[in-house]
XYZ file of C-alpha atoms in Angstrom:
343
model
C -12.754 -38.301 -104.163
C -13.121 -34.752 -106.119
C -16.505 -34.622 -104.940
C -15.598 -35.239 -101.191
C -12.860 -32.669 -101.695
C -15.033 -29.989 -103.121
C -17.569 -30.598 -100.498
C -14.901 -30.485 -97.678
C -13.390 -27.229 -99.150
C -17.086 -25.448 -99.496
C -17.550 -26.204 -95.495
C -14.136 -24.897 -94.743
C -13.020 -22.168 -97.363
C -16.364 -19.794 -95.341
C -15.251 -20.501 -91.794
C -11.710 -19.505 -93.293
C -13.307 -16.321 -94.691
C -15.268 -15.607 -91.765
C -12.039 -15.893 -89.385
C -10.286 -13.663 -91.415
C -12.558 -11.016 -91.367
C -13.144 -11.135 -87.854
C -9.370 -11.037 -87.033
C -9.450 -7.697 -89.651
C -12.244 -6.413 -87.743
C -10.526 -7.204 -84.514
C -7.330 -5.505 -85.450
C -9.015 -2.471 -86.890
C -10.403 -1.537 -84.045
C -7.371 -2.086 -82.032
C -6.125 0.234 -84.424
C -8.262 3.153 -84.003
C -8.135 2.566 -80.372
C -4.299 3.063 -80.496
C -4.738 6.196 -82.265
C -7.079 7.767 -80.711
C -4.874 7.120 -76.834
C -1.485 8.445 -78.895
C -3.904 11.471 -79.611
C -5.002 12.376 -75.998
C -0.895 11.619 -74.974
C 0.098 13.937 -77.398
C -2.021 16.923 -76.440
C -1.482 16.044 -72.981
C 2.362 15.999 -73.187
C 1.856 19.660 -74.593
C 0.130 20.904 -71.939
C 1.961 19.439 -69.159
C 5.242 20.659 -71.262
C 3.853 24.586 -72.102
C 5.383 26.715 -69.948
C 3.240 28.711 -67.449
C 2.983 32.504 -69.098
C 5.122 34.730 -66.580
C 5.287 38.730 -66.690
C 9.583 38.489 -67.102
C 8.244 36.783 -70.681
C 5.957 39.194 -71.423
C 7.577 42.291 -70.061
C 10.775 43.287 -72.933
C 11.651 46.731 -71.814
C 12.016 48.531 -68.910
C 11.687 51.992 -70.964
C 9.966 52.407 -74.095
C 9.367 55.865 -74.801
C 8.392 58.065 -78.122
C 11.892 60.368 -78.686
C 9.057 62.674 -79.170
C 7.357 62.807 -74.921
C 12.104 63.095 -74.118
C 12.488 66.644 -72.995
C 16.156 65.777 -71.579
C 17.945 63.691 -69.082
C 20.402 64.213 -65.822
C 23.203 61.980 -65.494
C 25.096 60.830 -62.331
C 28.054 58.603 -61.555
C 31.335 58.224 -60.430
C 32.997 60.544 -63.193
C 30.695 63.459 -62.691
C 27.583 64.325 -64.021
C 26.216 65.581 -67.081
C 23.110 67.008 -68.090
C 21.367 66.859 -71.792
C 18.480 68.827 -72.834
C 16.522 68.806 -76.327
C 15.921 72.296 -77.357
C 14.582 73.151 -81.154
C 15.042 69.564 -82.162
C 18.675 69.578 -81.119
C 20.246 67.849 -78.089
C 22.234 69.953 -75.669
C 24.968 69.430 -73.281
C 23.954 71.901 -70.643
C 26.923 73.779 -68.974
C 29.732 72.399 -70.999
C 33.065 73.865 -71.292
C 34.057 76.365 -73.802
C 35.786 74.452 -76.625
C 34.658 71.027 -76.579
C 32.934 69.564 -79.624
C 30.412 67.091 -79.347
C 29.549 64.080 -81.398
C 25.431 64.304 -82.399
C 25.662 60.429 -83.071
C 27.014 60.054 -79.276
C 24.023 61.960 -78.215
C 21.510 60.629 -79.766
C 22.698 57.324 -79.184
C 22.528 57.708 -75.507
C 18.951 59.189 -75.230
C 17.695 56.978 -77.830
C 18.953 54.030 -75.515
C 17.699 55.453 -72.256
C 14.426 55.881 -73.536
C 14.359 52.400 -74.481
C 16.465 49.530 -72.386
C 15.893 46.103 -72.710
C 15.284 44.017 -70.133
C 17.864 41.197 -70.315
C 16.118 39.317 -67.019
C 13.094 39.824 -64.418
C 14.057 39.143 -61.172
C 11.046 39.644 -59.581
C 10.187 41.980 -56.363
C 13.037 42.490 -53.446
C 13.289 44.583 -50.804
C 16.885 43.772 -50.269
C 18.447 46.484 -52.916
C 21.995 46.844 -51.130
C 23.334 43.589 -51.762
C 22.695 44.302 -55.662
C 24.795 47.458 -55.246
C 21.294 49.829 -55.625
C 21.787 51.580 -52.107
C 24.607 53.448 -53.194
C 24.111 53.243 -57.159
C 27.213 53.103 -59.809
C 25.242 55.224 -61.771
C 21.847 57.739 -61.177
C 20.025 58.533 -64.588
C 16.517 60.759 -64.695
C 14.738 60.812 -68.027
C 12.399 64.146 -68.549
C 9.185 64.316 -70.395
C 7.717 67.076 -72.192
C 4.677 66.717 -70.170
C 6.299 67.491 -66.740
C 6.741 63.969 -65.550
C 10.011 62.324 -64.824
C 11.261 58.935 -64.190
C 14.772 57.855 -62.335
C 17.221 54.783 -63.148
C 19.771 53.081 -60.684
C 22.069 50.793 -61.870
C 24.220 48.149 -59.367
C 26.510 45.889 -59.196
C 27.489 43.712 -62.208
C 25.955 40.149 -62.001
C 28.814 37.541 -60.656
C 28.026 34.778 -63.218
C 27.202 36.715 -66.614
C 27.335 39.851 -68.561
C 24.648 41.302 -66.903
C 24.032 44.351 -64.535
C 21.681 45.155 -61.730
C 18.875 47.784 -62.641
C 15.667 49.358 -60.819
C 13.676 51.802 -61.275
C 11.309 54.462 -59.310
C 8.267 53.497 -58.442
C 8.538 49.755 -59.336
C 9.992 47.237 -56.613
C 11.585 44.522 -59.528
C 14.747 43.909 -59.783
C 16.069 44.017 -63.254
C 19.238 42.580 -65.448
C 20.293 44.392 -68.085
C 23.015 44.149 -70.968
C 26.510 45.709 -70.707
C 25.518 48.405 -73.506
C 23.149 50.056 -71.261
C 25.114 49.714 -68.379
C 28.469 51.252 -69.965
C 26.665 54.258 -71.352
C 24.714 55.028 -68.041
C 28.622 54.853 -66.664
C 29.367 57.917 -69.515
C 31.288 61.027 -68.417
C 31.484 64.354 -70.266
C 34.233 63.353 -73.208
C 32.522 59.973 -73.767
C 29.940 62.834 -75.846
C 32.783 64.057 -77.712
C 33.724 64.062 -81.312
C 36.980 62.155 -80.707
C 39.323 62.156 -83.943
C 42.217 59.813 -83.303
C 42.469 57.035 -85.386
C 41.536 57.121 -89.632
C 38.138 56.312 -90.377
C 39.143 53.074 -92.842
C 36.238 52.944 -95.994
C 36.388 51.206 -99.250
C 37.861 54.035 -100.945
C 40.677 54.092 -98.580
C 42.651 51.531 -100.651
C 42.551 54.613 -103.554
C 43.305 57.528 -101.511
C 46.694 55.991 -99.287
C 49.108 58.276 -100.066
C 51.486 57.535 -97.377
C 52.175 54.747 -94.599
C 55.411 56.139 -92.376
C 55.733 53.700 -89.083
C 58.839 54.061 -87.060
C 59.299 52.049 -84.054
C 63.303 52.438 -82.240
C 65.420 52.348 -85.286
C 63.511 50.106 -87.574
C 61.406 52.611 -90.290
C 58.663 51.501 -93.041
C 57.636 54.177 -95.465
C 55.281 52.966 -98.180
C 53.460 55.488 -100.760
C 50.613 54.928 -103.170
C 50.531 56.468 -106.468
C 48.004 57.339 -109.089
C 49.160 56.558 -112.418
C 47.245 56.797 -115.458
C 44.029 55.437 -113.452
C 46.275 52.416 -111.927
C 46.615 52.878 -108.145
C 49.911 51.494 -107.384
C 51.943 51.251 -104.240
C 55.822 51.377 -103.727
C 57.766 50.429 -100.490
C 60.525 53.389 -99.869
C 62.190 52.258 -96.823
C 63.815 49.597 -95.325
C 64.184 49.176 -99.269
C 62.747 49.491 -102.590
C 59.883 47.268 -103.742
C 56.284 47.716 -105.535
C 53.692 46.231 -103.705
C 50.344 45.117 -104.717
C 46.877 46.545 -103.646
C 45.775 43.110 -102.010
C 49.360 43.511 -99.821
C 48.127 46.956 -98.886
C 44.679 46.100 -98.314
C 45.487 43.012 -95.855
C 48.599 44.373 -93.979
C 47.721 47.867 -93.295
C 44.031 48.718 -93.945
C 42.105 45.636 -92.683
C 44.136 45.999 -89.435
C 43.790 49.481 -89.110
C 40.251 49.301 -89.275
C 39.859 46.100 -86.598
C 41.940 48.350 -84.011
C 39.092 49.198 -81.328
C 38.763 52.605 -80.024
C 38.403 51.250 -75.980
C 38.139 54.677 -74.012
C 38.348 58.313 -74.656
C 41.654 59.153 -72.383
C 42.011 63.172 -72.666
C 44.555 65.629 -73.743
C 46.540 64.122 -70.214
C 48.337 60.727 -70.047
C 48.391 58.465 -67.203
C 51.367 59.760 -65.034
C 53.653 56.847 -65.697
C 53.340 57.680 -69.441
C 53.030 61.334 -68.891
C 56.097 62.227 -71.397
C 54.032 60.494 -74.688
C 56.523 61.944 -77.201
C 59.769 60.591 -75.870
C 58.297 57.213 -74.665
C 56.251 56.552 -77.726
C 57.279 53.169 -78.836
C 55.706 53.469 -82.270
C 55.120 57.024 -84.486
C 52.571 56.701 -87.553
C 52.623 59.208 -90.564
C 49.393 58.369 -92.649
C 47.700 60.660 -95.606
C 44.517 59.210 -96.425
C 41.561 60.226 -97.315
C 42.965 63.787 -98.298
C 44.172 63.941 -94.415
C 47.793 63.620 -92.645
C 47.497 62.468 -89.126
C 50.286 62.325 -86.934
C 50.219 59.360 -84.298
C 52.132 58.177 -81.524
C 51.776 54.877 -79.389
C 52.660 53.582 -76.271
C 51.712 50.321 -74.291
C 49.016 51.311 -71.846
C 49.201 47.017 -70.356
C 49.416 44.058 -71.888
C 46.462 44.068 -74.603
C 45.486 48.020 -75.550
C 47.791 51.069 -76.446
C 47.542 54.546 -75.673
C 46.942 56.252 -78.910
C 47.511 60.378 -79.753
C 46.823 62.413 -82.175
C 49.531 64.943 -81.968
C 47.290 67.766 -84.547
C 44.598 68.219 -81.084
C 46.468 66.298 -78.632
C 43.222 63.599 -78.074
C 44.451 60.438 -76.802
C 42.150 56.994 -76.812
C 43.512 53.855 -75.391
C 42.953 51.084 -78.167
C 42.918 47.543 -78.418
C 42.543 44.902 -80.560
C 44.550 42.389 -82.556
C 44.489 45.148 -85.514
C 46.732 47.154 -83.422
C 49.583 44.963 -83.099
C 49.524 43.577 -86.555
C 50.122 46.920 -88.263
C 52.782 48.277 -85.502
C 55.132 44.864 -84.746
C 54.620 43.122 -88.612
C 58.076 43.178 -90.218
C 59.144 44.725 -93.611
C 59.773 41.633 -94.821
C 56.177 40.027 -94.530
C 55.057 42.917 -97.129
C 57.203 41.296 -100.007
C 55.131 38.472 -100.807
C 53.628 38.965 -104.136
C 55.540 41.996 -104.794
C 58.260 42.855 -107.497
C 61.711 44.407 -106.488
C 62.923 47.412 -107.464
């Protein structure tokens, strides 16, 4: 019986063997099949999914010139025009009026800007420019070169379903989108150039140099004063009553919202008639030292969600915005006490 068995297992064990391998074999190459179709899917999936290169991908800006080839630039729009020339490394306001100071940052930011604008969205060629508002242009702007040459920008009507506005230039029949920072300073008039000095530039020494918050809105008053004592910075509340505050207090209700209160538009010396008397309808009247500087300022509702703002030393008035405004005019003597010590 052993010997029958061994002889039956010596036939059978190699056929065994044999089917094995051939199923390995089998399955192998199966294998490598399957890879090598997932390969040719994958690459084609790629292709098919690549998007076809377009010149609105390539193309970034509609003007990118060297500050050095600017000789100057003419500006036209609904609020005048002005003019701006570079002359000994210095840009001019050409024909200004006697008086009115000029911010260099405003200037250079605006030729820097116009000499390079991003192109937010190709639109490809039309022929149709008045129903983008480019007949009759919202604003006319003509870069000069140093070489003689000249190129001219017309911006249209703002986009109806994002912040976007229409753009073309001379010379090139695309129709362009750009971004609503080009698009407000091509819509600049003369004091948009102007050093405006309104409201305190807040900085982290500010905290160290308050000397003295005075806000009086109808009959309620809050005086607080900061003191320098032996090296310690240290702040006292005067009116409605007597309290010392701490530097955090100071820091959270008065300078962090003075400094998120946004400067929205340069006004002038003249109010908006129905406010035209600022002094006797101001609803609010600020009294701040800081930064070795008193400023006098007064505030009145301009609508719902910005103030006008003066500053009664040059008689500038902004119109300003932001929840900063609100939260240092309307917060109550009362919210300053946390975390403070009575006197």
């Amino acid at each position: 019986f052993c010997l029958w068995e061994f002889c039956l297992q010596a036939q059978v064990l190699p056929c065994i063997g044999d089917t094995y391998r051939m199923k390995r074999d089998r399955w192998y190459i199966r294998f490598i099949a399957m890879a090598g179709i997932l390969a040719v899917l994958i690459v084609l999936l790629g292709i098919i999914s690549k998007p076809p290169p377009s010149d609105s991908q390539e193309e970034s800006m509609i003007t990118d010139f060297h500050m050095g080839t600017v000789a100057g630039a003419a500006l036209i729009n609904e609020k005048g025009s002005v003019a701006l020339m570079i002359q000994n490394g210095e840009i001019e306001i050409l024909d200004a009026p006697v008086g009115l100071i000029f911010s260099e940052t405003n200037r250079k930011a605006f030729l820097y800007r116009m000499a390079h604008i991003p192109i937010k969205k190709n639109l490809g060629v039309t022929e149709t420019w008045e129903q983008y508002g480019l007949e009759y242009p919202q604003a006319k702007l003509t870069l000069f070169f140093t070489d003689g040459s000249r190129t001219t920008l017309r911006l249209g009507d703002k986009t109806p379903l994002e912040d976007a506005w229409y753009l073309s230039r001379e010379g090139d029949d695309s129709l362009y989108l750009v971004d609503s920072v080009t698009a407000k300073m091509m819509k600049y008039s003369l004091d948009d150039f102007r050093d405006i000095d309104v409201l305190p530039v807040i900085s982290p020494d500010s905290l160290k140099s308050l000397k003295r918050f005075c806000l009086t809105g109808g009959e309620q008053i809050l005086e607080i004063q900061g003191e320098n004592q032996a090296g310690e910075i240290r702040f006292f509340m005067k009116e409605p009553f007597e309290a010392v505050l701490n530097w955090q207090t100071i820091m959270e209700k008065i300078l962090v919202p003075l400094s998120e209160t946004e400067n929205l538009e340069f006004v002038g010396e003249e109010i908006p008639n129905e406010k035209k008397d600022i002094s006797m309808q101001a609803e609010y009247r600020l009294e701040i030292e800081i930064d070795g500087n008193e400023r006098e300022l007064l505030f009145v509702p301009a609508d719902e969600d910005s103030w006008y703002c003066k500053n009664m030393a040059n008689g500038q008035v902004v119109r300003v915005g932001g929840s900063g405004v609100m939260d240092f005019l309307t917060r109550p003597a009362e919210k300053f006490l946390y975390s403070t010590l009575y006197r």
